[in-house]
């Protein structure tokens, strides 16, 4: 009886050792990182002329490129972090888009799926077609999104993500300039950014 118990105990220990050797080490996402990204921004714009009570809806697509950086804290399979980024559209009239966001993700294998939430700012303007008067404003609003990131090596990863930005409605007031009377208009803007990025992790 003692021999049987000892044999069973030895088998269990041996099996544990085999499992420990076969286990795949968890991917390390902890630390600072920086990266470059590029993609496309799809914007929806509604313009309302408050004087004439007339409205117009427009949409456009623009290529964007920029950089980002942040820090990850890893808690087992969970990853939380903070990220800032800057993007510029590549149109004939470039404007900047910046965000500061929190990220939270779940890791599996060499990849991580994540969600993100924060605030964003974008430079925008409206121009009076009659007087040529131009009003520039910084639009601020909520940014929400998500993505998938995968490690290529210890220090490099690639990502694909989407962000939705909605600064809400903004009013522009133009001063009178004869023969044109004072005028006001509102702009309701929202857009989606689809982009891919390459990240370098400092480890």
Coordinates of C-alpha atoms in Angstrom, one line a residue:
X1 CA 0.0 0.0 0.0
X2 CA 2.8 2.4 0.8
X3 CA 4.4 1.6 -2.5
X4 CA 1.2 2.5 -4.4
X5 CA 0.8 5.8 -2.7
X6 CA 4.4 6.7 -3.3
X7 CA 4.0 5.8 -7.0
X8 CA 0.9 7.9 -7.4
X9 CA 2.5 10.9 -5.8
X10 CA 5.5 10.6 -8.1
X11 CA 3.3 10.5 -11.2
X12 CA 1.5 13.7 -10.1
X13 CA 4.7 15.6 -9.5
X14 CA 6.1 14.4 -12.8
X15 CA 3.0 15.5 -14.7
X16 CA 3.1 18.9 -13.0
X17 CA 6.6 19.4 -14.1
X18 CA 5.7 18.5 -17.7
X19 CA 2.8 21.0 -17.7
X20 CA 5.0 23.7 -16.3
X21 CA 7.5 23.2 -19.1
X22 CA 4.8 23.3 -21.8
X23 CA 3.1 26.4 -20.5
X24 CA 3.5 29.4 -22.9
X25 CA 4.9 32.5 -21.1
X26 CA 2.4 35.4 -20.9
X27 CA 3.1 38.2 -23.4
X28 CA 4.5 41.3 -21.6
X29 CA 2.7 44.5 -22.4
X30 CA 3.9 46.5 -19.4
X31 CA 5.7 49.8 -19.9
X32 CA 6.1 52.8 -22.1
X33 CA 5.5 52.8 -25.9
X34 CA 5.5 55.1 -28.9
X35 CA 4.2 54.5 -32.4
X36 CA 3.2 55.8 -35.9
X37 CA -0.3 55.4 -37.4
X38 CA -2.1 56.2 -40.6
X39 CA -5.6 55.6 -42.0
X40 CA -8.8 57.4 -43.0
X41 CA -11.2 59.8 -41.4
X42 CA -14.9 59.8 -42.4
X43 CA -16.6 63.0 -41.4
X44 CA -20.3 63.9 -41.3
X45 CA -21.1 67.6 -41.2
X46 CA -24.5 69.4 -40.8
X47 CA -24.5 73.2 -41.4
X48 CA -27.5 75.3 -40.4
X49 CA -27.8 78.9 -41.5
X50 CA -29.7 80.4 -38.5
X51 CA -30.7 83.6 -40.4
X52 CA -32.3 81.7 -43.3
X53 CA -33.3 78.6 -41.3
X54 CA -31.7 76.5 -44.1
X55 CA -29.5 73.5 -43.6
X56 CA -27.0 71.5 -45.5
X57 CA -25.5 68.1 -44.8
X58 CA -22.1 67.0 -46.2
X59 CA -19.6 64.2 -45.7
X60 CA -16.0 63.7 -46.7
X61 CA -13.2 61.2 -46.4
X62 CA -9.6 62.2 -45.8
X63 CA -6.3 60.4 -45.3
X64 CA -4.7 60.9 -41.9
X65 CA -1.3 60.2 -40.4
X66 CA 0.3 60.8 -37.0
X67 CA 2.0 59.5 -33.9
X68 CA 1.0 58.2 -30.5
X69 CA 2.5 57.2 -27.1
X70 CA 1.4 55.8 -23.8
X71 CA 2.0 53.5 -20.9
X72 CA 0.5 50.1 -20.1
X73 CA 0.0 48.4 -16.7
X74 CA -0.4 44.7 -16.8
X75 CA -2.4 42.7 -14.3
X76 CA -2.3 39.1 -15.4
X77 CA -4.4 38.9 -18.6
X78 CA -5.7 42.4 -18.1
X79 CA -4.0 45.5 -19.4
X80 CA -4.9 49.1 -18.5
X81 CA -3.2 52.2 -19.6
X82 CA -3.2 55.8 -20.8
X83 CA -2.5 57.1 -24.3
X84 CA -2.2 60.4 -26.1
X85 CA -2.0 60.9 -29.9
X86 CA -1.8 63.4 -32.6
X87 CA -3.1 63.1 -36.2
X88 CA -3.2 65.4 -39.2
X89 CA -5.3 65.1 -42.3
X90 CA -3.4 65.1 -45.5
X91 CA -5.8 67.3 -47.5
X92 CA -5.0 70.6 -49.2
X93 CA -6.1 72.4 -45.9
X94 CA -4.6 70.2 -43.2
X95 CA -5.9 70.3 -39.6
X96 CA -4.8 68.6 -36.4
X97 CA -6.7 66.1 -34.3
X98 CA -5.5 65.1 -30.8
X99 CA -6.8 62.8 -28.1
X100 CA -6.1 61.8 -24.5
X101 CA -7.6 58.4 -23.7
X102 CA -7.7 55.6 -21.2
X103 CA -7.3 52.0 -22.6
X104 CA -8.4 48.7 -21.1
X105 CA -7.7 45.3 -22.7
X106 CA -7.7 41.6 -22.5
X107 CA -4.7 39.6 -23.7
X108 CA -4.8 36.2 -25.4
X109 CA -1.7 34.6 -26.9
X110 CA 0.4 37.3 -28.6
X111 CA -2.6 39.7 -29.0
X112 CA -4.7 42.1 -27.0
X113 CA -8.3 43.3 -27.7
X114 CA -9.1 46.7 -26.1
X115 CA -11.5 49.5 -25.7
X116 CA -10.7 53.1 -25.2
X117 CA -12.4 56.3 -23.9
X118 CA -11.3 59.9 -23.6
X119 CA -11.5 63.4 -25.0
X120 CA -10.4 64.8 -28.3
X121 CA -9.8 68.2 -29.9
X122 CA -9.8 69.3 -33.5
X123 CA -9.1 72.5 -35.3
X124 CA -12.0 73.7 -37.5
X125 CA -13.2 76.9 -39.2
X126 CA -16.2 78.3 -41.0
X127 CA -15.9 81.0 -43.7
X128 CA -18.6 83.5 -44.9
X129 CA -18.8 83.2 -48.6
X130 CA -19.9 86.8 -49.1
X131 CA -17.4 88.7 -46.9
X132 CA -14.6 86.2 -46.8
X133 CA -14.7 86.5 -43.0
X134 CA -13.3 83.3 -41.4
X135 CA -13.8 82.1 -37.8
X136 CA -11.4 79.4 -36.4
X137 CA -12.3 77.3 -33.4
X138 CA -11.0 74.4 -31.4
X139 CA -13.7 71.7 -31.2
X140 CA -13.7 69.4 -28.2
X141 CA -15.6 66.2 -27.5
X142 CA -15.8 62.6 -26.4
X143 CA -13.7 60.0 -28.1
X144 CA -14.6 56.3 -27.9
X145 CA -13.3 53.3 -29.8
X146 CA -11.5 50.0 -29.7
X147 CA -8.9 47.8 -31.5
X148 CA -6.8 44.8 -31.8
X149 CA -3.0 44.8 -31.2
X150 CA -0.6 41.9 -31.8
X151 CA 3.1 41.5 -30.8
X152 CA 5.5 40.8 -33.7
X153 CA 8.6 40.6 -31.4
X154 CA 9.6 41.5 -27.9
X155 CA 9.5 45.2 -28.7
X156 CA 7.3 45.6 -31.8
X157 CA 3.6 45.3 -32.3
X158 CA 1.0 46.2 -34.9
X159 CA -2.5 47.5 -34.3
X160 CA -5.8 48.2 -36.0
X161 CA -8.3 50.4 -34.4
X162 CA -11.3 52.6 -34.8
X163 CA -12.2 55.9 -33.0
X164 CA -15.5 57.8 -33.0
X165 CA -15.2 61.6 -32.2
X166 CA -18.3 63.8 -31.5
X167 CA -17.6 67.4 -30.4
X168 CA -21.3 68.2 -30.7
X169 CA -22.8 71.4 -32.1
X170 CA -20.8 74.7 -32.4
X171 CA -22.1 78.1 -33.2
X172 CA -20.3 80.7 -35.4
X173 CA -21.3 84.3 -35.4
X174 CA -20.2 86.6 -38.2
X175 CA -20.2 90.4 -37.8
X176 CA -22.0 92.7 -40.2
X177 CA -20.0 93.8 -43.2
X178 CA -22.0 95.9 -45.7
X179 CA -23.8 95.0 -47.8
X180 CA -24.0 91.8 -45.7
X181 CA -25.9 91.7 -42.4
X182 CA -24.6 89.9 -39.3
X183 CA -25.1 86.1 -39.7
X184 CA -24.9 83.1 -37.5
X185 CA -24.6 79.4 -38.3
X186 CA -24.2 76.1 -36.4
X187 CA -22.0 73.2 -37.3
X188 CA -22.7 69.7 -36.1
X189 CA -19.6 67.5 -36.7
X190 CA -18.8 63.9 -36.0
X191 CA -16.3 61.5 -37.6
X192 CA -14.9 58.0 -37.5
X193 CA -11.2 57.3 -37.8
X194 CA -10.0 53.9 -39.0
X195 CA -6.2 53.5 -38.7
X196 CA -3.4 51.0 -38.5
X197 CA -0.2 51.5 -36.4
X198 CA 3.2 50.2 -35.6
X199 CA 4.3 50.4 -32.0
X200 CA 7.7 50.2 -30.3
X201 CA 7.6 49.0 -26.6
X202 CA 10.4 50.0 -24.2
X203 CA 11.3 46.9 -22.3

